[in-house]
Coordinates of C-alpha atoms and ligand atoms in Angstrom, one line a residue:
X248 CA 10.9 -3.9 26.1
X249 CA 7.3 -3.6 27.3
X250 CA 7.0 -3.9 31.1
X251 CA 4.3 -6.6 30.8
X252 CA 6.3 -8.8 28.6
X253 CA 8.0 -10.9 31.1
X254 CA 5.7 -10.5 34.0
X255 CA 4.0 -13.7 34.8
X256 CA 0.6 -12.8 36.2
X257 CA -1.4 -15.3 38.1
X258 CA -4.6 -15.1 36.3
X259 CA -6.3 -18.0 38.0
X260 CA -8.7 -15.6 39.6
X261 CA -9.8 -14.2 36.3
X262 CA -13.0 -15.7 35.2
X263 CA -14.0 -16.3 31.6
X264 CA -16.9 -14.0 32.1
X265 CA -14.5 -11.1 32.7
X266 CA -13.0 -11.7 29.3
X267 CA -14.2 -9.4 26.5
X268 CA -16.9 -11.1 24.7
X269 CA -16.5 -12.9 21.5
X270 CA -17.9 -11.2 18.5
X271 CA -20.6 -13.5 17.2
X272 CA -23.1 -11.3 15.6
X273 CA -23.0 -11.3 11.9
X274 CA -20.7 -8.7 10.4
X275 CA -22.1 -5.3 9.6
X276 CA -21.2 -5.7 5.9
X277 CA -21.4 -8.8 3.8
X278 CA -17.9 -8.0 2.6
X279 CA -16.6 -8.4 6.2
X280 CA -17.7 -12.0 6.0
X281 CA -15.8 -14.4 8.2
X282 CA -12.4 -15.6 7.2
X283 CA -10.2 -18.3 8.6
X284 CA -8.0 -15.9 10.6
X285 CA -11.1 -14.4 12.3
X286 CA -12.4 -18.0 12.8
X287 CA -9.1 -18.9 14.5
X288 CA -9.4 -16.0 16.9
X289 CA -13.0 -16.8 17.7
X290 CA -12.1 -20.4 18.4
X291 CA -9.3 -19.3 20.7
X292 CA -11.5 -16.9 22.6
X293 CA -14.2 -19.5 22.9
X294 CA -11.7 -22.1 24.1
X295 CA -10.0 -19.7 26.4
X296 CA -6.6 -20.5 24.9
X297 CA -5.0 -17.3 26.0
X298 CA -6.8 -16.9 29.3
X299 CA -4.0 -18.3 31.4
X300 CA -1.7 -15.5 30.2
X301 CA -4.2 -12.9 29.3
X302 CA -2.9 -9.5 30.1
X303 CA -5.3 -6.6 29.4
X304 CA -5.9 -7.7 25.9
X305 CA -7.8 -10.7 24.6
X306 CA -6.0 -10.5 21.2
X307 CA -2.6 -9.2 20.4
X308 CA -1.4 -9.1 16.8
X309 CA 1.5 -7.2 15.3
X310 CA 2.5 -5.7 12.0
X311 CA 6.2 -6.4 11.7
X312 CA 7.8 -4.6 8.7
X313 CA 11.5 -4.6 8.1
X314 CA 12.6 -0.9 7.7
X315 CA 14.4 -1.6 4.5
X316 CA 12.0 0.1 2.1
X317 CA 8.7 1.9 1.9
X318 CA 5.5 0.0 2.5
X319 CA 3.6 -1.2 -0.6
X320 CA 0.0 -2.1 -1.4
X321 CA 0.7 -5.7 -0.2
X322 CA 1.6 -4.4 3.2
X323 CA -1.8 -2.6 3.3
X324 CA -3.5 -6.0 3.2
X325 CA -1.4 -7.2 6.2
X326 CA -1.9 -3.9 8.1
X327 CA -5.7 -4.0 7.6
X328 CA -5.8 -7.6 8.7
X329 CA -3.6 -7.3 11.8
X330 CA -5.0 -3.9 13.0
X331 CA -8.5 -4.7 11.7
X332 CA -8.8 -8.0 13.5
X333 CA -7.3 -6.7 16.8
X334 CA -9.7 -3.8 16.7
X335 CA -12.7 -6.0 15.9
X336 CA -12.0 -8.2 19.0
X337 CA -11.1 -5.3 21.3
X338 CA -7.5 -6.2 21.3
X339 CA -4.3 -4.5 20.4
X340 CA -2.0 -4.5 17.4
X341 CA 1.7 -3.7 17.7
X342 CA 3.8 -1.8 15.2
X343 CA 7.1 -3.6 15.4
X344 CA 10.1 -2.8 13.3
X345 CA 12.0 -6.0 12.5
X346 CA 15.4 -4.3 12.3
X347 CA 17.7 -7.2 12.5
X348 CA 19.7 -6.5 9.3
X349 CA 21.8 -3.4 9.9
X350 CA 23.2 -3.0 6.4
X351 CA 19.8 -2.5 4.7
X352 CA 17.8 -0.5 7.2
X353 CA 17.5 3.2 7.7
X354 CA 15.6 5.7 9.9
X355 CA 14.0 7.2 6.7
X356 CA 12.2 3.9 6.2
X357 CA 11.1 3.8 9.9
X358 CA 9.6 7.3 9.5
X359 CA 7.9 6.4 6.2
X360 CA 6.4 3.3 7.7
X361 CA 5.0 5.2 10.7
X362 CA 3.5 7.8 8.4
X363 CA 1.9 5.2 6.1
X364 CA 0.3 3.1 8.9
X365 CA -1.1 6.2 10.6
X366 CA -2.3 7.5 7.3
X367 CA -4.2 4.3 6.7
X368 CA -6.1 5.2 9.9
X369 CA -4.6 2.8 12.5
X370 CA -3.4 3.6 15.9
X371 CA -1.0 1.5 18.0
X372 CA -0.9 3.7 21.1
X373 CA 2.3 2.9 23.0
X374 CA 2.8 -0.4 21.3
X375 CA 5.7 0.6 19.1
X376 CA 8.6 -1.8 19.3
X377 CA 12.0 -2.4 17.7
X378 CA 13.6 -5.8 17.4
X379 CA 16.9 -4.1 18.2
X380 CA 15.5 -3.2 21.6
X381 CA 15.5 -7.0 22.3
X382 CA 19.0 -7.7 21.2
X383 CA 20.1 -8.2 24.8
X384 CA 17.4 -10.7 25.6
X385 CA 18.0 -12.5 22.3
X386 CA 21.6 -12.9 23.2
X387 CA 20.7 -14.2 26.6
X388 CA 18.4 -16.7 25.1
X389 CA 21.1 -17.8 22.7
X390 CA 23.4 -18.5 25.6
X391 CA 20.6 -20.5 27.2
X392 CA 20.2 -22.6 24.1
X393 CA 23.9 -23.3 24.1
X394 CA 23.8 -24.3 27.7
X395 CA 20.9 -26.6 27.0
X396 CA 22.8 -28.3 24.2
X397 CA 20.4 -26.8 21.7
X398 CA 22.8 -24.5 19.8
X399 CA 26.4 -24.6 18.7
X400 CA 29.0 -22.5 17.0
X401 CA 29.7 -23.7 13.5
X402 CA 32.9 -22.7 11.7
X403 CA 32.3 -24.1 8.3
X404 CA 32.4 -21.6 5.4
X405 CA 29.1 -20.6 3.9
X406 CA 29.8 -22.9 0.9
X407 CA 30.6 -25.8 3.0
X408 CA 27.5 -25.3 5.1
X409 CA 25.4 -25.2 1.9
X410 CA 27.0 -28.5 0.8
X411 CA 26.2 -30.1 4.1
X412 CA 22.6 -29.0 4.1
X413 CA 21.4 -31.7 1.7
X414 CA 18.5 -31.3 -0.6
X415 CA 14.7 -31.8 -0.6
X416 CA 15.3 -35.5 -1.4
X417 CA 18.6 -36.1 0.5
X418 CA 19.2 -35.5 4.2
X419 CA 21.9 -33.1 5.3
X420 CA 25.2 -34.1 6.9
X421 CA 26.4 -33.1 10.4
X422 CA 29.0 -30.4 10.5
X423 CA 32.3 -31.6 12.1
X424 CA 31.7 -28.8 14.7
X425 CA 28.2 -30.0 15.6
X426 CA 29.5 -31.8 18.7
X427 CA 31.5 -29.1 20.2
X428 CA 31.2 -29.1 24.0
X429 CA 29.0 -26.5 25.7
X430 CA 32.0 -24.7 27.2
X431 CA 33.7 -24.3 23.9
X432 CA 30.5 -23.1 22.3
X433 CA 29.9 -20.6 25.0
X434 CA 33.5 -19.3 24.8
X435 CA 33.3 -19.0 21.0
X436 CA 29.9 -17.3 21.1
X437 CA 31.1 -14.8 23.7
X438 CA 34.2 -14.1 21.6
X439 CA 32.0 -13.7 18.5
X440 CA 30.0 -11.1 20.4
X441 CA 33.2 -9.4 21.6
X442 CA 34.3 -8.8 18.1
X443 CA 37.2 -11.2 17.9
X444 CA 36.2 -12.8 14.6
X445 CA 35.7 -11.6 11.1
X446 CA 32.3 -11.6 9.3
X447 CA 31.4 -15.1 8.1
X448 CA 34.0 -17.0 10.1
X449 CA 31.5 -18.5 12.6
X450 CA 27.7 -18.7 13.0
X451 CA 25.6 -19.9 15.8
X452 CA 23.2 -22.6 14.8
X453 CA 20.3 -24.3 16.4
X454 CA 20.9 -27.9 17.1
X455 CA 17.8 -29.8 15.8
X456 CA 18.0 -32.4 13.1
X457 CA 20.2 -32.5 10.0
X458 CA 18.0 -35.3 8.6
X459 CA 14.7 -33.4 9.0
X460 CA 12.5 -33.6 5.8
X461 CA 12.0 -29.8 6.4
X462 CA 15.3 -28.1 5.4
X463 CA 14.5 -25.2 7.8
X464 CA 14.9 -27.6 10.7
X465 CA 18.4 -28.7 9.6
X466 CA 20.2 -26.7 12.2
X467 CA 19.3 -23.3 11.0
X468 CA 21.7 -20.4 11.6
X469 CA 20.4 -18.1 14.4
X470 CA 23.3 -15.6 14.8
X471 CA 25.8 -14.3 12.4
X472 CA 28.8 -12.0 12.7
X473 CA 28.3 -8.7 11.0
X474 CA 30.6 -5.8 11.8
X475 CA 28.1 -3.1 10.8
X476 CA 26.7 0.0 12.2
X477 CA 23.0 -0.3 13.1
X478 CA 20.7 2.7 12.7
X479 CA 19.5 2.3 16.3
X480 CA 21.9 0.2 18.3
X481 CA 24.9 1.9 16.8
X482 CA 28.1 -0.1 17.2
X483 CA 26.9 -2.0 20.3
X484 CA 26.7 -5.3 18.4
X485 CA 28.7 -7.1 15.8
X486 CA 26.6 -10.2 15.9
X487 CA 23.0 -10.0 14.7
X488 CA 20.1 -12.5 15.2
X489 CA 18.6 -14.1 12.1
X490 CA 15.1 -13.0 11.3
X491 CA 13.7 -16.5 11.8
X492 CA 15.2 -16.6 15.3
X493 CA 14.3 -13.1 16.2
X494 CA 10.6 -13.2 15.1
X495 CA 9.2 -15.8 17.5
X496 CA 11.1 -14.2 20.4
X497 CA 9.7 -10.8 19.6
X498 CA 6.2 -12.3 19.5
X499 CA 6.6 -14.0 22.8
X500 CA 8.2 -11.0 24.5
X501 CA 5.3 -8.9 23.4
X502 CA 2.6 -11.4 24.4
X503 CA 1.4 -11.7 20.9
X504 CA -1.5 -14.2 20.6
X505 CA -1.8 -14.5 16.8
X506 CA 1.2 -14.0 14.6
X507 CA -0.2 -13.7 11.1
X508 CA 2.2 -13.9 8.3
X509 CA 2.4 -14.7 4.6
X510 CA 2.6 -18.2 3.2
X511 CA 6.3 -18.3 2.5
X512 CA 6.8 -18.6 6.3
X513 CA 4.8 -21.8 6.5
X514 CA 7.9 -24.0 6.4
X515 CA 9.4 -21.9 9.1
X516 CA 6.5 -22.6 11.5
X517 CA 8.1 -25.8 12.9
X518 CA 11.2 -23.8 13.9
X519 CA 9.0 -21.0 15.3
X520 CA 7.3 -23.6 17.5
X521 CA 10.5 -25.4 18.3
X522 CA 12.3 -22.3 19.5
X523 CA 9.5 -21.1 21.7
X524 CA 9.2 -24.6 23.2
X525 CA 12.8 -24.4 24.3
X526 CA 12.4 -20.9 25.7
X527 CA 9.2 -21.7 27.5
X528 CA 10.9 -24.7 29.0
X529 CA 13.6 -22.3 30.2
X530 CA 10.9 -20.3 32.0
X531 CA 11.5 -17.1 30.1
X532 CA 7.9 -16.4 29.3
X533 CA 4.6 -17.4 30.7
X534 CA 2.8 -19.8 28.4
X535 CA 0.9 -20.4 26.2
X536 CA 2.9 -19.5 23.2
X537 CA 1.8 -17.2 20.4
X538 CA 0.8 -19.1 17.2
X539 CA 1.9 -18.4 13.7
X540 CA -0.9 -18.5 11.1
X541 CA -0.2 -18.0 7.4
X542 CA -2.3 -16.4 4.7
X543 CA -1.6 -15.7 1.0
X544 CA 0.1 -12.5 0.1
X545 CA -1.4 -10.0 -2.1
X546 CA -0.4 -10.1 -5.8
X547 CA -1.8 -7.4 -7.9
X548 CA -1.7 -7.2 -11.7
X549 CA 0.1 -4.3 -13.5
X550 CA 2.4 -3.6 -10.6
X551 CA 5.3 -5.3 -8.7
X552 CA 5.0 -5.8 -5.0
X553 CA 8.4 -6.6 -3.9
X554 CA 10.7 -4.2 -2.1
X555 CA 13.7 -5.3 -4.0
X556 CA 12.0 -4.4 -7.3
X557 CA 10.6 -1.2 -6.0
X558 CA 14.0 -0.2 -4.7
X559 CA 15.4 -0.9 -8.2
X560 CA 12.7 1.3 -9.8
X561 CA 13.6 4.1 -7.5
X562 CA 17.4 3.8 -7.7
X563 CA 17.4 3.5 -11.5
X564 CA 15.1 6.5 -11.7
X565 CA 12.3 4.8 -13.6
X566 CA 10.1 6.8 -11.2
X567 CA 10.5 10.0 -9.3
X568 CA 11.2 8.7 -5.8
X569 CA 9.4 6.5 -3.4
X570 CA 6.2 8.6 -3.5
X571 CA 5.9 8.7 -7.2
X572 CA 2.2 8.5 -7.8
X573 CA 2.6 5.6 -10.1
X574 CA 4.4 3.5 -7.6
X575 CA 2.4 0.9 -5.6
X576 CA 3.8 2.2 -2.4
X577 CA 1.5 3.7 0.2
X578 CA 3.3 7.0 -0.1
X579 CA 2.8 6.8 -3.9
X580 CA -0.9 5.8 -3.6
X581 CA -1.4 8.7 -1.2
X582 CA 0.1 11.2 -3.6
X583 CA -1.9 9.6 -6.4
X584 CA -5.0 10.5 -4.4
X585 CA -6.1 7.0 -3.3
X586 CA -8.0 7.5 -0.1
X587 CA -7.0 5.4 2.9
X588 CA -10.6 4.2 3.1
X589 CA -10.2 2.8 -0.4
X590 CA -7.4 0.6 0.8
X591 CA -9.5 -0.6 3.8
X592 CA -12.4 -1.4 1.5
X593 CA -10.0 -3.2 -0.9
X594 CA -8.6 -5.3 2.0
X595 CA -12.1 -6.3 3.0
X596 CA -13.2 -7.1 -0.4
X597 CA -10.4 -9.3 -1.5
X598 CA -10.6 -11.2 1.8
X599 CA -8.0 -13.6 3.0
X600 CA -7.2 -17.2 2.1
X601 CA -4.5 -19.7 1.9
X602 CA -4.6 -19.9 -1.9
X603 CA -2.2 -17.8 -4.0
X604 CA -4.0 -15.5 -6.4
X605 CA -3.5 -12.5 -8.5
X606 CA -6.0 -9.7 -7.9
X607 CA -6.9 -7.5 -10.9
X608 CA -5.7 -4.0 -10.5
X609 CA -9.2 -2.9 -11.5
X610 CA -10.5 -4.3 -8.2
X611 CA -8.4 -1.8 -6.4
X612 CA -9.4 1.0 -8.7
X613 CA -13.1 0.2 -8.2
X614 CA -12.7 0.4 -4.5
X615 CA -11.1 3.8 -4.8
X616 CA -13.9 5.0 -7.1
X617 CA -16.5 3.8 -4.7
X618 CA -15.0 5.8 -1.9
X619 CA -14.3 8.8 -4.0
X620 CA -17.7 8.8 -5.7
X621 CA -19.2 9.2 -2.2
X622 CA -16.7 11.7 -0.8
X623 CA -15.2 13.8 -3.5
X624 CA -16.8 17.1 -4.5
X625 CA -17.4 17.7 -8.2
X626 CA -15.5 20.3 -10.2
X627 CA -15.1 21.2 -13.8
X628 CA -11.9 20.9 -15.7
X629 CA -11.1 21.1 -19.4
X630 CA -8.1 18.9 -20.1
X631 CA -7.8 19.4 -23.8
X632 CA -9.0 22.9 -24.3
X633 CA -10.6 24.3 -27.4
X634 CA -12.0 27.8 -27.5
X635 CA -15.8 28.2 -27.9
X636 CA -17.0 31.7 -28.9
X637 CA -20.6 32.6 -28.4
X638 CA -21.0 35.3 -31.0
X639 CA -24.4 36.6 -29.8
X640 CA -23.3 36.9 -26.2
X641 CA -22.3 40.5 -25.1
X642 CA -18.6 40.9 -25.1
X643 CA -18.0 42.3 -21.7
X644 CA -20.7 40.4 -19.9
X645 CA -20.2 37.8 -17.2
X646 CA -22.9 36.0 -15.3
X647 CA -22.8 33.3 -12.7
X648 CA -24.0 29.8 -13.2
X649 CA -24.4 27.4 -10.3
X650 CA -23.2 23.9 -10.0
X651 CA -23.9 21.5 -7.2
X652 CA -20.8 20.3 -5.3
X653 CA -22.2 16.8 -5.0
X654 CA -25.2 15.5 -7.0
X655 CA -26.3 13.2 -4.1
X656 CA -25.4 15.5 -1.2
X657 CA -27.3 18.8 -1.5
X658 CA -26.0 19.6 2.0
X659 CA -22.6 20.2 0.4
X660 CA -24.0 23.2 -1.4
X661 CA -23.3 24.7 -4.7
X662 CA -20.7 27.1 -6.2
X663 CA -20.8 29.8 -8.7
X664 CA -19.1 29.4 -12.1
X665 CA -18.6 32.5 -14.2
X666 CA -20.1 32.3 -17.7
X667 CA -19.0 34.6 -20.5
X668 CA -18.6 35.0 -24.2
X669 CA -15.5 32.9 -24.6
X670 CA -15.3 29.5 -23.0
X671 CA -13.0 26.5 -23.0
X672 CA -14.5 23.2 -24.0
X673 CA -13.0 19.8 -24.6
X674 CA -11.5 19.4 -28.1
X675 CA -13.3 16.1 -28.5
X676 CA -16.7 17.8 -27.9
X677 CA -16.6 19.3 -31.4
X678 CA -16.2 17.6 -34.8
X679 CA -16.9 19.1 -38.1
X680 CA -18.1 15.9 -39.6
X681 CA -19.9 13.9 -36.9
X682 CA -20.0 10.2 -36.8
X683 CA -23.4 8.5 -36.2
X684 CA -24.9 9.1 -32.7
X685 CA -22.6 12.0 -32.0
X686 CA -24.7 14.5 -30.0
X687 CA -22.2 17.1 -29.1
X688 CA -21.2 20.1 -31.2
X689 CA -21.0 20.2 -35.0
X690 CA -22.2 22.9 -37.3
X691 CA -26.0 23.1 -37.1
X692 CA -26.3 21.0 -33.9
X693 CA -27.5 22.2 -30.4
X694 CA -26.1 21.0 -27.2
X695 CA -26.3 22.2 -23.6
X696 CA -23.4 23.8 -21.7
X697 CA -24.0 22.1 -18.4
X698 CA -25.4 24.4 -15.7
X699 CA -25.5 27.2 -18.4
X700 CA -27.2 27.6 -21.7
X701 CA -28.1 25.7 -24.8
X702 CA -26.0 26.7 -27.7
X703 CA -26.3 26.1 -31.5
X704 CA -23.0 25.5 -33.3
X705 CA -22.5 27.7 -36.3
X706 CA -18.9 27.3 -37.6
X707 CA -15.3 26.8 -36.7
X708 CA -12.0 28.6 -37.4
X709 CA -8.9 26.7 -38.6
X710 CA -5.2 27.4 -38.8
X711 CA -3.2 27.0 -42.0
X712 CA -2.8 23.3 -41.4
X713 CA -6.5 22.8 -41.2
X714 CA -6.6 22.3 -37.4
X715 CA -9.7 23.6 -35.6
X716 CA -8.6 26.5 -33.4
X717 CA -12.0 27.9 -32.3
X718 CA -15.7 26.9 -32.5
X719 CA -18.5 29.5 -33.0
X720 CA -22.0 29.2 -31.7
X721 CA -25.0 31.2 -30.7
X722 CA -26.7 30.8 -27.3
X723 CA -30.4 30.7 -26.6
X724 CA -31.0 33.3 -23.9
X725 CA -34.1 31.6 -22.6
X726 CA -32.5 28.2 -22.1
X727 CA -30.6 28.9 -18.9
X728 CA -30.4 25.8 -16.6
X729 CA -32.6 26.2 -13.6
X730 CA -35.1 28.5 -15.3
X731 CA -38.5 27.4 -16.7
X732 CA -37.3 28.0 -20.3
X733 CA -34.6 25.3 -19.9
X734 CA -37.2 22.6 -20.5
X735 CA -38.1 23.9 -23.9
X736 CA -35.0 22.5 -25.4
X737 CA -34.5 18.8 -25.7
X738 CA -30.9 18.3 -26.5
X739 CA -28.8 15.2 -26.1
X740 CA -25.3 16.6 -25.7
X741 CA -24.3 18.0 -22.3
X742 CA -20.9 19.5 -22.3
X743 CA -18.7 20.9 -19.5
X744 CA -16.9 24.2 -20.0
X745 CA -14.9 26.8 -18.2
X746 CA -15.1 30.6 -18.9
X747 CA -11.8 31.6 -20.6
X748 CA -11.5 34.9 -18.8
X749 CA -11.6 33.3 -15.4
X750 CA -10.1 29.9 -15.9
X751 CA -7.2 28.6 -13.9
X752 CA -4.6 27.3 -16.4
X753 CA -2.8 24.4 -14.7
X754 CA -0.6 21.4 -15.4
X755 CA -2.6 18.2 -14.8
X756 CA -0.7 14.9 -14.6
X757 CA -2.6 12.0 -16.1
X758 CA -1.2 9.0 -14.3
X759 CA -1.9 5.6 -15.6
X760 CA -0.7 2.1 -14.7
X761 CA 3.0 1.7 -14.2
X762 CA 3.3 -1.4 -16.3
X763 CA 1.8 -2.2 -19.7
X764 CA 1.3 -5.9 -19.0
X765 CA -0.6 -7.7 -16.2
X766 CA 2.5 -9.7 -15.0
X767 CA 5.6 -7.6 -15.4
X768 CA 8.7 -9.6 -16.2
X769 CA 6.8 -12.9 -16.6
X770 CA 7.2 -15.0 -19.8
X771 CA 4.4 -14.7 -22.3
X772 CA 2.9 -17.0 -24.8
X773 CA 5.1 -17.4 -27.8
X774 CA 8.3 -16.4 -26.0
X775 CA 11.4 -18.3 -27.2
X776 CA 12.4 -20.9 -24.6
X777 CA 15.6 -19.1 -23.7
X778 CA 14.1 -15.7 -23.4
X779 CA 14.4 -14.1 -20.0
X780 CA 12.2 -11.1 -19.5
X781 CA 13.2 -8.1 -17.4
X782 CA 10.3 -6.5 -15.5
X783 CA 11.7 -3.1 -16.3
X784 CA 11.1 -3.6 -20.0
X785 CA 7.4 -3.9 -19.3
X786 CA 7.1 -0.4 -17.9
X787 CA 4.2 1.5 -19.4
X788 CA 6.0 4.3 -21.2
X789 CA 3.0 6.6 -21.1
X790 CA 2.1 6.1 -17.5
X791 CA 2.6 9.8 -16.9
X792 CA 1.3 12.4 -19.4
X793 CA 1.1 16.1 -18.5
X794 CA -1.5 18.3 -20.0
X795 CA -2.1 22.0 -19.9
X796 CA -5.6 22.2 -18.7
X797 CA -8.1 25.0 -18.0
X798 CA -9.9 24.6 -14.7
X799 CA -12.8 26.3 -13.1
X800 CA -11.6 29.2 -10.9
X801 CA -12.8 27.6 -7.6
X802 CA -10.0 25.0 -8.1
X803 CA -7.4 27.7 -7.4
X804 CA -8.3 27.4 -3.8
X805 CA -7.8 23.7 -3.5
X806 CA -5.5 22.6 -0.7
X807 CA -2.9 19.9 -1.0
X808 CA -4.6 16.5 -0.9
X809 CA -8.1 17.9 -1.6
X810 CA -9.8 15.3 -3.8
X811 CA -12.3 16.0 -6.5
X812 CA -14.3 14.4 -9.3
X813 CA -13.6 16.4 -12.5
X814 CA -16.9 15.9 -14.2
X815 CA -16.8 13.4 -17.1
X816 CA -13.0 12.8 -16.5
X817 CA -12.4 11.0 -13.2
X818 CA -11.0 11.6 -9.8
X819 CA -8.2 14.0 -9.2
X820 CA -6.2 15.2 -6.2
X821 CA -4.2 18.4 -5.5
X822 CA -0.6 17.1 -5.4
X823 CA 0.7 17.1 -1.8
X824 CA 4.2 17.9 -2.8
X825 CA 4.0 20.3 -5.7
X826 CA 0.9 22.4 -4.9
X827 CA 1.4 25.9 -3.6
X828 CA -1.1 28.3 -2.2
X829 CA -3.5 29.4 -4.9
X830 CA -1.5 27.3 -7.3
X831 CA -2.4 23.7 -6.8
X832 CA -1.2 21.1 -9.3
X833 CA -3.5 18.1 -9.9
X834 CA -2.9 14.4 -10.4
X835 CA -5.4 12.1 -11.9
X836 CA -6.2 9.4 -9.4
X837 CA -8.4 7.2 -11.5
X838 CA -10.6 7.5 -14.5
X839 CA -14.4 7.3 -14.0
X840 CA -14.6 4.0 -15.8
X841 CA -12.3 1.1 -16.2
X842 CA -10.7 1.7 -19.6
X843 CA -8.3 -1.2 -19.2
X844 CA -10.9 -4.0 -19.0
X845 CA -11.5 -3.5 -22.7
X846 CA -7.8 -3.4 -23.6
X847 CA -6.7 -6.5 -21.7
X848 CA -9.5 -8.6 -22.9
Ligands
ATP118 P1 8.7 -7.9 0.2 O1 8.5 -9.3 -0.1 O2 7.9 -6.9 -0.7 O3 10.1 -7.5 0.2 P2 8.6 -8.3 2.9 O4 7.7 -9.5 3.3 O5 10.0 -8.6 2.9 O6 8.1 -7.7 1.6 P3 8.3 -7.1 5.4 O7 8.7 -5.7 5.8 O8 9.1 -8.2 6.0 O9 8.3 -7.1 3.8 O10 6.8 -7.3 5.6 C1 6.0 -6.9 6.8 C2 4.8 -7.7 6.8 O11 4.0 -7.5 5.6 C3 5.0 -9.2 6.9 O12 4.2 -9.8 7.9 C4 4.7 -9.7 5.5 O13 4.2 -11.0 5.6 C5 3.6 -8.7 5.1 N1 3.6 -8.6 3.6 C6 4.6 -8.3 2.8 N2 4.2 -8.3 1.5 C7 2.9 -8.7 1.5 C8 1.9 -8.9 0.5 N3 2.2 -8.8 -0.8 N4 0.7 -9.2 0.9 C9 0.4 -9.3 2.2 N5 1.2 -9.2 3.2 C10 2.5 -8.8 2.9
MG119 MG1 10.8 -9.7 4.6

């Protein structure tokens, strides 16, 4: 537990002027426009709401994942909000593991979460906490609630308890155990803790109001018996706090000011406030209490953002593990080549609201393109190779052509690309019988080999089945790019190429969207009334295609996670798992243009 958490500091002497100033100037970027979470913080700073308790930080937020799976793109929104807002106001954001459910949580997930948040570019300093570190305090608070008549041990079965709970339209009924005396409750609760009872035989419930219109206030369970090994606390405990009980306590113990969460917790807020009111009355923390504020979760088309579904995809091997580049996990996105800055840009661009919405996957891709367009060096790759033979070029000759590493950043320099008699070009850059407006190679036509020469196509070779296996051309020796003669030739086609003798042959994985439909598993127009769709059936069966590509030789030296634009193709990354020294393997991150907009319209 953090040392400051329970220290009541007398801050009367602290003047508002000593408080870090409120950010009032207009945001640097229009996309960082104000949102209601930022507005709430600003209002609290202006009103001095947290001054009475202020420790060193004006704002404390937290990102509280449960370590029961890998983080997904939805979490990135929450991470960017919590860390981003804290950073913006000069405060702190805690990374807190909500590890209250021993049967589903593992160290592997803790490690993956730490990796992912750090990779996104956020830093929590020493503010790393585990709910399990507070189990002792949570237990102490539970005994306090029992002593105050605010909690009781219920011994109904789960089914009976459900039957007593009532419905949205009917009030619940009191459990026959609701009026147990304090002594009996304490005794039972201590024996629960001592391991005397089987799982499910008793629960500790808050004693609030079985007739409340909010079902969450009808004496919610706060502790259950679970004889299970915990990945951190081992076998110290056989009773575990419920998430709804643990969360407000964690916030209060850590001096959180703003507890941002997704909308499904809105109905839990009265309990959050109720619980903290009891504990503040008990003098356990210095007021004022943290406040829970809800925002709408990220829903993204063409993927699923639910740990349960992601676990299923991994367990049933529809994908190759948690970091499969098609998976909307941060580990998958990283391997796919999405830059962390792309996620931050995305989070800013989609903003935050209270309204549920579905964000188009193309919005995410556009953010990635924007970042990559600026940062990724250009390279040349032929993904569907066809041999081009320059019949009038000397057989044993090689020369160097030069290509800029970034068209807008001359400071990134240029690199040499060998040019020779035999080149690889894209199969689609030659046709025998061209359609209208086709400006690339066909017999009789001229096109430029980018950064090299203009060539005139003469003929092609075919195999017995009539497939084109090589294209022939002549080059125009005075047309070399960068020489005065280059301007003498006005050609419309501009092709990329790789010298066959120097090319790096390499598997390139062309990843596409994981699902073929925008809302996997959702019913579609025209479905029979009784049809239930399974999201797994909506997987895009060609989301991973591997091609044998021919790459320019410089790409041999790419290091894991180096990102490039392959000219005319899109953005690619050297796979961080499968790449070896001098033998990188590439993944397509995203195409240059949105090819799905057309399809889904
Ligand atoms: P899932 O619903 O995918 O299982 P979860 O909410 O159970 O996710 P947690 O580990 O409890 O996962 O989430 C940690 C934090 O991330 C919570 O504050 C939660 O509100 C937030 N979060 C989870 N999913 C999203 C999402 N799709 N958009 C925004 N925030 C999210
Ligand atoms: Mg959860």
